[in-house]
Amino acid sequence: GQGVDEPLSATGFRQADAAGLFLSNVKFTHVFSSDLLRAKQTAAAILGKNKFCKDLEVKYDARLRERKYGVAEGKPLAELKAMAKKAGEQCPSFTPSGGETLDEVRERARDFFEFLCQLAVGLEQKEPGMPGASSRSSGTSAEQFVFPWTNHCGEAEPSSENAGSSRMLDANILVVSHGAYMRNWIGYLVSDLSCALPANLSKSQLSSVSPNTGVSHFVVKLENGNLSKPEITCVCLNQDSHL
């Protein structure tokens, strides 16, 4: 939850370092993180291992916080399940007293996603006709965006499209958040925005909570700066091979 702002454990730091090594060749243009300590430390560990972005400023945003669990915060998951059972409900749809509903979490996710889209459109308009302009990047797209899980042959690989200006990304954004929040965000992308999913993804995988430092990769296209109809493709979901 939000109320117990504990640091990462020793295991958490090892996992964050492993994620950093896994992402070390990916050149990010922006980094956003929840303002809770465990997410801040994870973001710092990832950037600390990165070959390109060690000095990139992390923007902390309360909209990326974990779901608020009210009276259940700081207690074992078994107690939350017991509260839900007593109320005749099931997790995760159950909302403890003082907690956030799933709709409230999704609204936070929607608000932040729209903010990211506006950011990307603003970059494109600032430098028209120059995606990935020199102020944000250098060299070829192959050097900038090395995604370790796509092998540069997937349908959603950003650099696999037409040669020329479309080869380079306007923004390549790292977002560090939390399990229950991200499950709701992904649900929003799929159910509300018709995100295209990998063919081999099962329903149980789609509804599961990401493992610690699990990596999900989404490609978002905003044709002609149209914020109302983003085209979203999920390249991978909760990738944890680095663990």
C-alpha positions as semicolon CSV with decimal commas, in nm:
position;residue;x (nm);y (nm);z (nm)
1;G;0,000;0,000;0,000
2;Q;0,090;0,367;0,043
3;G;0,096;0,420;0,417
4;V;0,389;0,190;0,495
5;D;0,681;0,347;0,310
6;E;0,949;0,086;0,371
7;P;1,279;0,065;0,181
8;L;1,372;-0,229;-0,037
9;S;1,494;-0,543;0,136
10;A;1,832;-0,696;0,049
11;T;1,648;-0,921;-0,198
12;G;1,474;-0,617;-0,345
13;F;1,805;-0,441;-0,407
14;R;1,943;-0,752;-0,581
15;Q;1,632;-0,768;-0,800
16;A;1,658;-0,398;-0,885
17;D;2,024;-0,438;-0,980
18;A;1,934;-0,737;-1,199
19;A;1,667;-0,528;-1,374
20;G;1,924;-0,252;-1,424
21;L;2,167;-0,491;-1,592
22;F;1,885;-0,628;-1,808
23;L;1,794;-0,276;-1,923
24;S;2,149;-0,140;-1,935
25;N;2,152;-0,095;-2,315
26;V;1,815;0,078;-2,339
27;K;1,845;0,453;-2,383
28;F;1,554;0,619;-2,205
29;T;1,447;0,974;-2,277
30;H;1,240;1,013;-1,958
31;V;1,209;0,833;-1,624
32;F;0,907;0,853;-1,395
33;S;0,871;0,678;-1,061
34;S;0,625;0,649;-0,779
35;D;0,728;0,873;-0,492
36;L;0,729;0,580;-0,250
37;L;1,076;0,484;-0,128
38;R;1,086;0,129;-0,267
39;A;1,007;0,256;-0,618
40;K;1,256;0,542;-0,589
41;Q;1,530;0,297;-0,492
42;T;1,436;0,065;-0,779
43;A;1,451;0,350;-1,032
44;A;1,788;0,462;-0,896
45;A;1,929;0,109;-0,921
46;I;1,809;0,072;-1,281
47;L;1,961;0,403;-1,388
48;G;2,281;0,325;-1,198
49;K;2,344;0,028;-1,427
50;N;2,246;0,206;-1,749
51;K;2,514;0,281;-2,007
52;F;2,341;0,596;-2,135
53;C;2,116;0,739;-1,865
54;K;2,300;0,745;-1,532
55;D;2,246;1,121;-1,501
56;L;1,889;1,132;-1,630
57;E;1,658;1,310;-1,386
58;V;1,387;1,094;-1,228
59;K;1,048;1,263;-1,198
60;Y;0,850;1,141;-0,896
61;D;0,473;1,129;-0,931
62;A;0,214;1,041;-0,666
63;R;-0,017;0,913;-0,941
64;L;0,215;0,610;-0,968
65;R;0,177;0,508;-0,603
66;E;0,055;0,163;-0,510
67;R;-0,315;0,115;-0,444
68;K;-0,417;0,250;-0,104
69;Y;-0,536;-0,034;0,121
70;G;-0,665;0,163;0,420
71;V;-0,696;-0,043;0,739
72;A;-0,523;-0,340;0,573
73;E;-0,194;-0,159;0,510
74;G;0,105;-0,305;0,690
75;K;-0,079;-0,633;0,752
76;P;-0,024;-0,975;0,592
77;L;-0,208;-1,052;0,269
78;A;-0,394;-1,327;0,456
79;E;-0,562;-1,063;0,672
80;L;-0,679;-0,871;0,365
81;K;-0,827;-1,193;0,224
82;A;-0,996;-1,261;0,558
83;M;-1,149;-0,910;0,555
84;A;-1,277;-0,970;0,204
85;K;-1,426;-1,308;0,295
86;K;-1,601;-1,159;0,598
87;A;-1,751;-0,893;0,370
88;G;-1,867;-1,159;0,125
89;E;-1,624;-1,039;-0,142
90;Q;-1,301;-1,152;-0,301
91;C;-0,964;-0,991;-0,365
92;P;-0,869;-0,784;-0,557
93;S;-1,213;-0,626;-0,601
94;F;-1,260;-0,590;-0,224
95;T;-1,190;-0,242;-0,087
96;P;-1,089;-0,225;0,281
97;S;-1,214;0,066;0,490
98;G;-1,015;0,375;0,395
99;G;-0,876;0,212;0,082
100;E;-0,903;0,293;-0,287
101;T;-1,152;0,121;-0,512
102;L;-1,025;-0,037;-0,833
103;D;-1,205;0,236;-1,027
104;E;-1,017;0,503;-0,833
105;V;-0,684;0,333;-0,905
106;R;-0,772;0,304;-1,273
107;E;-0,859;0,673;-1,283
108;R;-0,512;0,756;-1,153
109;A;-0,362;0,529;-1,419
110;R;-0,573;0,687;-1,694
111;D;-0,472;1,036;-1,583
112;F;-0,102;0,951;-1,584
113;F;-0,117;0,770;-1,920
114;E;-0,286;1,070;-2,081
115;F;-0,014;1,289;-1,931
116;L;0,252;1,070;-2,098
117;C;0,073;1,093;-2,432
118;Q;0,060;1,471;-2,406
119;L;0,431;1,472;-2,324
120;A;0,512;1,268;-2,635
121;V;0,295;1,486;-2,861
122;G;0,459;1,797;-2,718
123;L;0,802;1,661;-2,807
124;E;0,690;1,587;-3,162
125;Q;0,540;1,935;-3,207
126;K;0,845;2,103;-3,059
127;E;1,066;1,948;-3,325
128;P;0,838;1,870;-3,622
129;G;0,964;1,614;-3,867
130;M;1,250;1,517;-3,638
131;P;1,150;1,222;-3,419
132;G;1,433;1,139;-3,184
133;A;1,594;1,476;-3,249
134;S;1,955;1,542;-3,158
135;S;1,868;1,723;-2,836
136;R;1,742;1,395;-2,693
137;S;1,955;1,137;-2,868
138;S;2,249;1,067;-3,093
139;G;2,345;0,800;-3,341
140;T;2,113;0,549;-3,500
141;S;1,798;0,401;-3,356
142;A;1,970;0,062;-3,328
143;E;2,220;0,217;-3,088
144;Q;1,959;0,400;-2,885
145;F;1,682;0,150;-2,822
146;V;1,816;-0,198;-2,758
147;F;1,521;-0,388;-2,615
148;P;1,658;-0,718;-2,479
149;W;1,329;-0,909;-2,509
150;T;1,237;-0,842;-2,874
151;N;1,546;-0,962;-3,064
152;H;1,468;-0,684;-3,314
153;C;1,227;-0,899;-3,509
154;G;0,893;-0,853;-3,334
155;E;0,603;-0,683;-3,508
156;A;0,604;-0,407;-3,248
157;E;0,977;-0,335;-3,263
158;P;0,986;0,044;-3,311
159;S;1,284;0,043;-3,547
160;S;1,138;-0,222;-3,779
161;E;0,914;0,021;-3,965
162;N;0,986;0,234;-4,268
163;A;1,336;0,369;-4,301
164;G;1,397;0,734;-4,235
165;S;1,239;0,957;-3,973
166;S;0,991;0,697;-3,848
167;R;1,275;0,471;-3,734
168;M;1,341;0,676;-3,422
169;L;1,121;0,723;-3,120
170;D;0,999;1,059;-2,995
171;A;1,008;0,926;-2,640
172;N;1,125;0,608;-2,471
173;I;0,988;0,629;-2,120
174;L;1,074;0,419;-1,815
175;V;0,798;0,406;-1,555
176;V;0,864;0,248;-1,214
177;S;0,555;0,167;-1,011
178;H;0,387;-0,112;-0,810
179;G;0,217;-0,446;-0,868
180;A;-0,151;-0,381;-0,796
181;Y;-0,135;-0,038;-0,960
182;M;0,026;-0,174;-1,275
183;R;-0,227;-0,457;-1,301
184;N;-0,501;-0,193;-1,302
185;W;-0,313;0,021;-1,555
186;I;-0,270;-0,276;-1,789
187;G;-0,640;-0,355;-1,747
188;Y;-0,719;0,001;-1,853
189;L;-0,495;-0,025;-2,161
190;V;-0,656;-0,353;-2,265
191;S;-1,024;-0,298;-2,184
192;D;-1,057;0,076;-2,248
193;L;-0,796;0,137;-2,519
194;S;-0,797;-0,203;-2,698
195;C;-0,426;-0,267;-2,651
196;A;-0,300;-0,545;-2,881
197;L;-0,154;-0,834;-2,680
198;P;0,109;-1,098;-2,760
199;A;-0,055;-1,401;-2,920
200;N;0,073;-1,641;-2,654
201;L;-0,050;-1,441;-2,354
202;S;-0,305;-1,623;-2,137
203;K;-0,590;-1,465;-1,941
204;S;-0,427;-1,571;-1,614
205;Q;-0,104;-1,396;-1,713
206;L;-0,298;-1,083;-1,802
207;S;-0,469;-1,069;-1,463
208;S;-0,167;-1,167;-1,251
209;V;0,045;-0,922;-1,052
210;S;0,392;-0,864;-1,191
211;P;0,683;-1,021;-1,005
212;N;0,914;-0,770;-0,838
213;T;1,099;-0,577;-1,113
214;G;0,896;-0,750;-1,383
215;V;0,928;-0,559;-1,711
216;S;0,635;-0,478;-1,939
217;H;0,689;-0,304;-2,271
218;F;0,423;-0,110;-2,460
219;V;0,457;0,072;-2,791
220;V;0,219;0,368;-2,818
221;K;0,156;0,542;-3,151
222;L;-0,026;0,873;-3,169
223;E;-0,104;0,933;-3,533
224;N;-0,090;1,305;-3,616
225;G;-0,086;1,389;-3,247
226;N;-0,432;1,237;-3,193
227;L;-0,454;1,187;-2,817
228;S;-0,804;1,038;-2,828
229;K;-0,710;0,727;-3,026
230;P;-0,370;0,593;-2,924
231;E;-0,265;0,271;-3,097
232;I;-0,109;0,051;-2,829
233;T;0,078;-0,276;-2,867
234;C;0,207;-0,486;-2,576
235;V;0,544;-0,634;-2,670
236;C;0,591;-0,824;-2,345
237;L;0,418;-0,846;-2,010
238;N;0,581;-0,903;-1,669
239;Q;0,908;-1,021;-1,825
240;D;1,122;-1,164;-1,544
241;S;1,401;-1,359;-1,718
242;H;1,656;-1,133;-1,547
243;L;1,554;-1,279;-1,210
